[in-house]
Short mmCIF file of C-alpha atoms in Angstrom, two decimals:
data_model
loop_
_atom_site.label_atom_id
_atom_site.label_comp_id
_atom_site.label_asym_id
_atom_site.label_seq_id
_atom_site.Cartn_x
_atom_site.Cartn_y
_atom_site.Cartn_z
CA UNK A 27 2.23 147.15 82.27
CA UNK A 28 -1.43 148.77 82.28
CA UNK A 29 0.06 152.16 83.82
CA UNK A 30 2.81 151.73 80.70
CA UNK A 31 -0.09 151.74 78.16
CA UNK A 32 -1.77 154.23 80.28
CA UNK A 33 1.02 157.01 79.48
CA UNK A 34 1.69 155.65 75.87
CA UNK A 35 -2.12 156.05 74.90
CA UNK A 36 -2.34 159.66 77.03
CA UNK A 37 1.17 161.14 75.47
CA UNK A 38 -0.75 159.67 71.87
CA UNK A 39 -3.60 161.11 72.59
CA UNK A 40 -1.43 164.66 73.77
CA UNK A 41 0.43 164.62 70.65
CA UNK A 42 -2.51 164.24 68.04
CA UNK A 43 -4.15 167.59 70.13
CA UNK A 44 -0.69 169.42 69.92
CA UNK A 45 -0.26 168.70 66.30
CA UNK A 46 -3.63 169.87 65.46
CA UNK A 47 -5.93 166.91 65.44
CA UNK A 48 -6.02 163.53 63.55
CA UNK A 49 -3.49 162.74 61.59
CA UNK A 50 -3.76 162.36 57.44
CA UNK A 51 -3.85 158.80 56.18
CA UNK A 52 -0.29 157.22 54.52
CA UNK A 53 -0.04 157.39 50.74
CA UNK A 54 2.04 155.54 48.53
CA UNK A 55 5.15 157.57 47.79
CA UNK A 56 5.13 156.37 44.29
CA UNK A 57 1.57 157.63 43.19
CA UNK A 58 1.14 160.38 45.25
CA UNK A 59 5.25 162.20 43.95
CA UNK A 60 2.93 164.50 41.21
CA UNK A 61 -0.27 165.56 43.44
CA UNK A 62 1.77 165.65 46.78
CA UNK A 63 2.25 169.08 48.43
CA UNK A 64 6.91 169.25 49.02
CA UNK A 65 7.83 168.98 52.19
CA UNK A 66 8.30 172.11 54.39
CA UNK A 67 11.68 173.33 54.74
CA UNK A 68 13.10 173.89 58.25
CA UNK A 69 13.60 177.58 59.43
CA UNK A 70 15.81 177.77 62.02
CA UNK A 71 16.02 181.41 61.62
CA UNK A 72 13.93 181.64 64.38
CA UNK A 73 15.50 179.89 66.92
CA UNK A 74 15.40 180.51 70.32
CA UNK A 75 18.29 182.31 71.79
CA UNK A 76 17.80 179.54 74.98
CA UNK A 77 18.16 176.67 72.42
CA UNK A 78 20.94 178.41 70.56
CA UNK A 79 23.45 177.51 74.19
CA UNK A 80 22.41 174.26 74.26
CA UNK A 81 23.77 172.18 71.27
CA UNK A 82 21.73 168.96 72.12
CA UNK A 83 17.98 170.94 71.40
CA UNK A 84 20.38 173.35 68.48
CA UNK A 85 18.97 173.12 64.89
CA UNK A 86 22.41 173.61 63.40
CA UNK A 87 24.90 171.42 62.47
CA UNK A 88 26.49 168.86 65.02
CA UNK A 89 28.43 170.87 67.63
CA UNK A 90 32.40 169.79 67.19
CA UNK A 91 34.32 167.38 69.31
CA UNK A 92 34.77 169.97 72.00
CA UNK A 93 32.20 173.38 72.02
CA UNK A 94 31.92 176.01 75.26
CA UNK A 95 29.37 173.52 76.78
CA UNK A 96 32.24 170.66 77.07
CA UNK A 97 29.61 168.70 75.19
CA UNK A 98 30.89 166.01 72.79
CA UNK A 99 28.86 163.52 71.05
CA UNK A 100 29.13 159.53 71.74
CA UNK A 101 30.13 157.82 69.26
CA UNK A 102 30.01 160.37 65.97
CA UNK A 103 32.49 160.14 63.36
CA UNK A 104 35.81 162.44 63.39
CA UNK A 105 34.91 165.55 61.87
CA UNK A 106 35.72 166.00 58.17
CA UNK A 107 39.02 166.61 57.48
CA UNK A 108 40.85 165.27 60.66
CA UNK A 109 42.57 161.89 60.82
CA UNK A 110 40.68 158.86 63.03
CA UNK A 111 42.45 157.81 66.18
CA UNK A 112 44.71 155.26 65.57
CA UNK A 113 43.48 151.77 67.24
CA UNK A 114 45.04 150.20 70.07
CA UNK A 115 46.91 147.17 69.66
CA UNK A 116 47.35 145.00 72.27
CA UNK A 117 50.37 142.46 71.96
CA UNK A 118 49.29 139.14 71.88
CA UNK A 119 53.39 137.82 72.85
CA UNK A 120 53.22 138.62 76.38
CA UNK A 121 51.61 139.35 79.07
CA UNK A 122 48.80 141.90 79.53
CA UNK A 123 50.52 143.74 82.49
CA UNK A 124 47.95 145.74 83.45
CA UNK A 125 45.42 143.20 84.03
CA UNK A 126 47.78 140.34 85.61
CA UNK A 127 49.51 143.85 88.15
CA UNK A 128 45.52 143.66 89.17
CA UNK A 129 45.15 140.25 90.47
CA UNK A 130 49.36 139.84 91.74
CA UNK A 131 47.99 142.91 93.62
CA UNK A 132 45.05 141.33 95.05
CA UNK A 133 47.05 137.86 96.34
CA UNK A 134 49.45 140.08 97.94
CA UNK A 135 46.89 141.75 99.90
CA UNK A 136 45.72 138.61 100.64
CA UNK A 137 49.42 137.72 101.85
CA UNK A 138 49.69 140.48 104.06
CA UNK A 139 45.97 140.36 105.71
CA UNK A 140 46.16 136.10 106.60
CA UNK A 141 49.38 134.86 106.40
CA UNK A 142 51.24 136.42 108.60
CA UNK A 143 49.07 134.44 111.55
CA UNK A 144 49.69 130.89 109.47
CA UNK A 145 50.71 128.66 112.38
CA UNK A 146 53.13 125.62 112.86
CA UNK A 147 52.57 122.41 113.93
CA UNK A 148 52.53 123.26 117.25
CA UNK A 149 49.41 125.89 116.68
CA UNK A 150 51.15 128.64 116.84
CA UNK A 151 52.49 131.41 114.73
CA UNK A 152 56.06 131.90 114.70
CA UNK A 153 56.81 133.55 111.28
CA UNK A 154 59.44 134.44 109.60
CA UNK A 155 57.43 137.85 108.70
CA UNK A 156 58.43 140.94 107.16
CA UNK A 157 58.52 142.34 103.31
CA UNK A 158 60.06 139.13 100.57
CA UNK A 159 59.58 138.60 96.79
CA UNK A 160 57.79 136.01 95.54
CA UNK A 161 58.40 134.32 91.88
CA UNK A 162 55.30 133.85 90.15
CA UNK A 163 55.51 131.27 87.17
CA UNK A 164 52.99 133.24 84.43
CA UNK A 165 51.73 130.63 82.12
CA UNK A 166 50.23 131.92 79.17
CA UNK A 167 47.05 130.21 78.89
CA UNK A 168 45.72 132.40 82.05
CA UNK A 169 46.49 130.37 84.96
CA UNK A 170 49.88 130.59 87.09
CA UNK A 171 51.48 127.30 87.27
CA UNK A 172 53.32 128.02 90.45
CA UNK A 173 55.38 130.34 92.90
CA UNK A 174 58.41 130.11 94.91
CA UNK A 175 59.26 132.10 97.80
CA UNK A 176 63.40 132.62 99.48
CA UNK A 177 64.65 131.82 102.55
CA UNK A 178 63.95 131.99 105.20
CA UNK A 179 60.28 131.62 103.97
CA UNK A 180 60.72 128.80 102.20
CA UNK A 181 59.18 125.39 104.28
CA UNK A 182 57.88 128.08 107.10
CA UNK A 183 54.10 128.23 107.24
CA UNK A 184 54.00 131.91 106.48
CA UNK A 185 56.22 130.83 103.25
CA UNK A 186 53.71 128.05 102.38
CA UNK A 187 50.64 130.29 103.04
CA UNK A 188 52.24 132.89 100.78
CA UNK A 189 52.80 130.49 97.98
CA UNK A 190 49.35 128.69 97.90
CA UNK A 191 48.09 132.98 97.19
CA UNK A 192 50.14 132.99 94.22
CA UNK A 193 49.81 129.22 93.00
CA UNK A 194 46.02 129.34 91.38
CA UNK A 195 45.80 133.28 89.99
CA UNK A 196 43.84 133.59 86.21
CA UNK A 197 44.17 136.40 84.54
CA UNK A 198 44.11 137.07 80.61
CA UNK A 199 46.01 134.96 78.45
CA UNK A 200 48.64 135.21 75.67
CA UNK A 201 49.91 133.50 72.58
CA UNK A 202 53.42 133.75 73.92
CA UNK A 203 56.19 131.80 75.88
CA UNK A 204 55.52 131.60 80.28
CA UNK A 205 57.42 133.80 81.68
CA UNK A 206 58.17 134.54 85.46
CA UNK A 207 57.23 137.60 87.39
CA UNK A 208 59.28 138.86 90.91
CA UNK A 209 56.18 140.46 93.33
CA UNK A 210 56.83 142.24 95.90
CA UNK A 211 54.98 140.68 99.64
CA UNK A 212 54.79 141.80 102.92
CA UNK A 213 53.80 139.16 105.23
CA UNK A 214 52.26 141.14 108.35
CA UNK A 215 53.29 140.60 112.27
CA UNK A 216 49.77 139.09 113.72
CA UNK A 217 49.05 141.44 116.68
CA UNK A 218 49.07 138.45 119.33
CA UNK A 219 52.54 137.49 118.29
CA UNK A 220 53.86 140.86 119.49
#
């Protein structure tokens, strides 16, 4: 905090030197329109050819959307003349596909990194394994309300393992009906069963 203040006061103290000493008290606008000197004009006739290239220290107007620097300013209005950019809608009466292809992804990776070693009763892992669908029941308040997977998954622990990835996914809801979703999965051979 004290080494903050320390380079406030010091670039004050620069400033009031660079601008040629103390500065002249505030008047009141309202009195002072008759007596006060106008305000001086800005020449930018004698700009620097150095700031000239470099539209972010340039005196002219704004640069447009796309100069010979590749320089476009953040957030500034369309230039005058050209029509906005039309909004992007999202639909609201399904599913955002993007964002829900983001987390199926990320339980099928989890599918083919730990279930492919899910074992039986027994303690040990005896598949099925290799590439299946499984149906993911979307439900549009977010949450998945379930998955089913085909034989000869179904009842095998690799099956069961694959489900439970796919049973508790959120992702971004919708004011539409559920709908279902067929992901591709590719439960993995664990390297001791080989």
């Amino acid at each position: 905090m004290r080494q903050t203040i320390f380079w406030i006061t010091l670039g004050l103290g620069v400033g009031t030197v660079a601008c040629g000493g103390s500065p002249k008290p505030a008047t009141n606008p309202s009195t002072s329109a008759a007596t006060s000197e106008p305000a001086p004009k800005w020449d930018d006739s004698s700009e620097s050819s150095d700031n000239a290239r470099h539209p972010v220290f340039s005196s002219s107007s704004p640069p447009s959307a796309a100069n010979d620097q590749g320089w476009k300013p953040s957030g500034a209005p369309p230039a005058a003349g050209s029509p906005a950019p039309p909004a992007q809608q999202r639909r609201t009466d399904s599913y955002d596909k993007e964002a829900t292809e983001v987390v199926l992804r990320r339980a099928a990776r989890q599918v083919k990194d730990n279930c492919g070693s899910a074992k039986d009763e027994n303690g040990k892992a005896a598949g099925p394994w290799g590439k299946t669908v499984v149906v993911v029941a979307l439900g549009h308040n977010g949450h998945s309300k379930g998955a089913s997977i085909g034989s000869p998954f179904d009842g095998a622990p690799t099956g069961r393992c694959a489900i439970q990835a796919f049973s508790s996914l959120t992702y971004p809801p919708w004011a539409g009906a559920d709908t279902t979703v067929n992901w591709e999965v590719d439960i993995a051979t664990p390297k001791d069963a080989k």
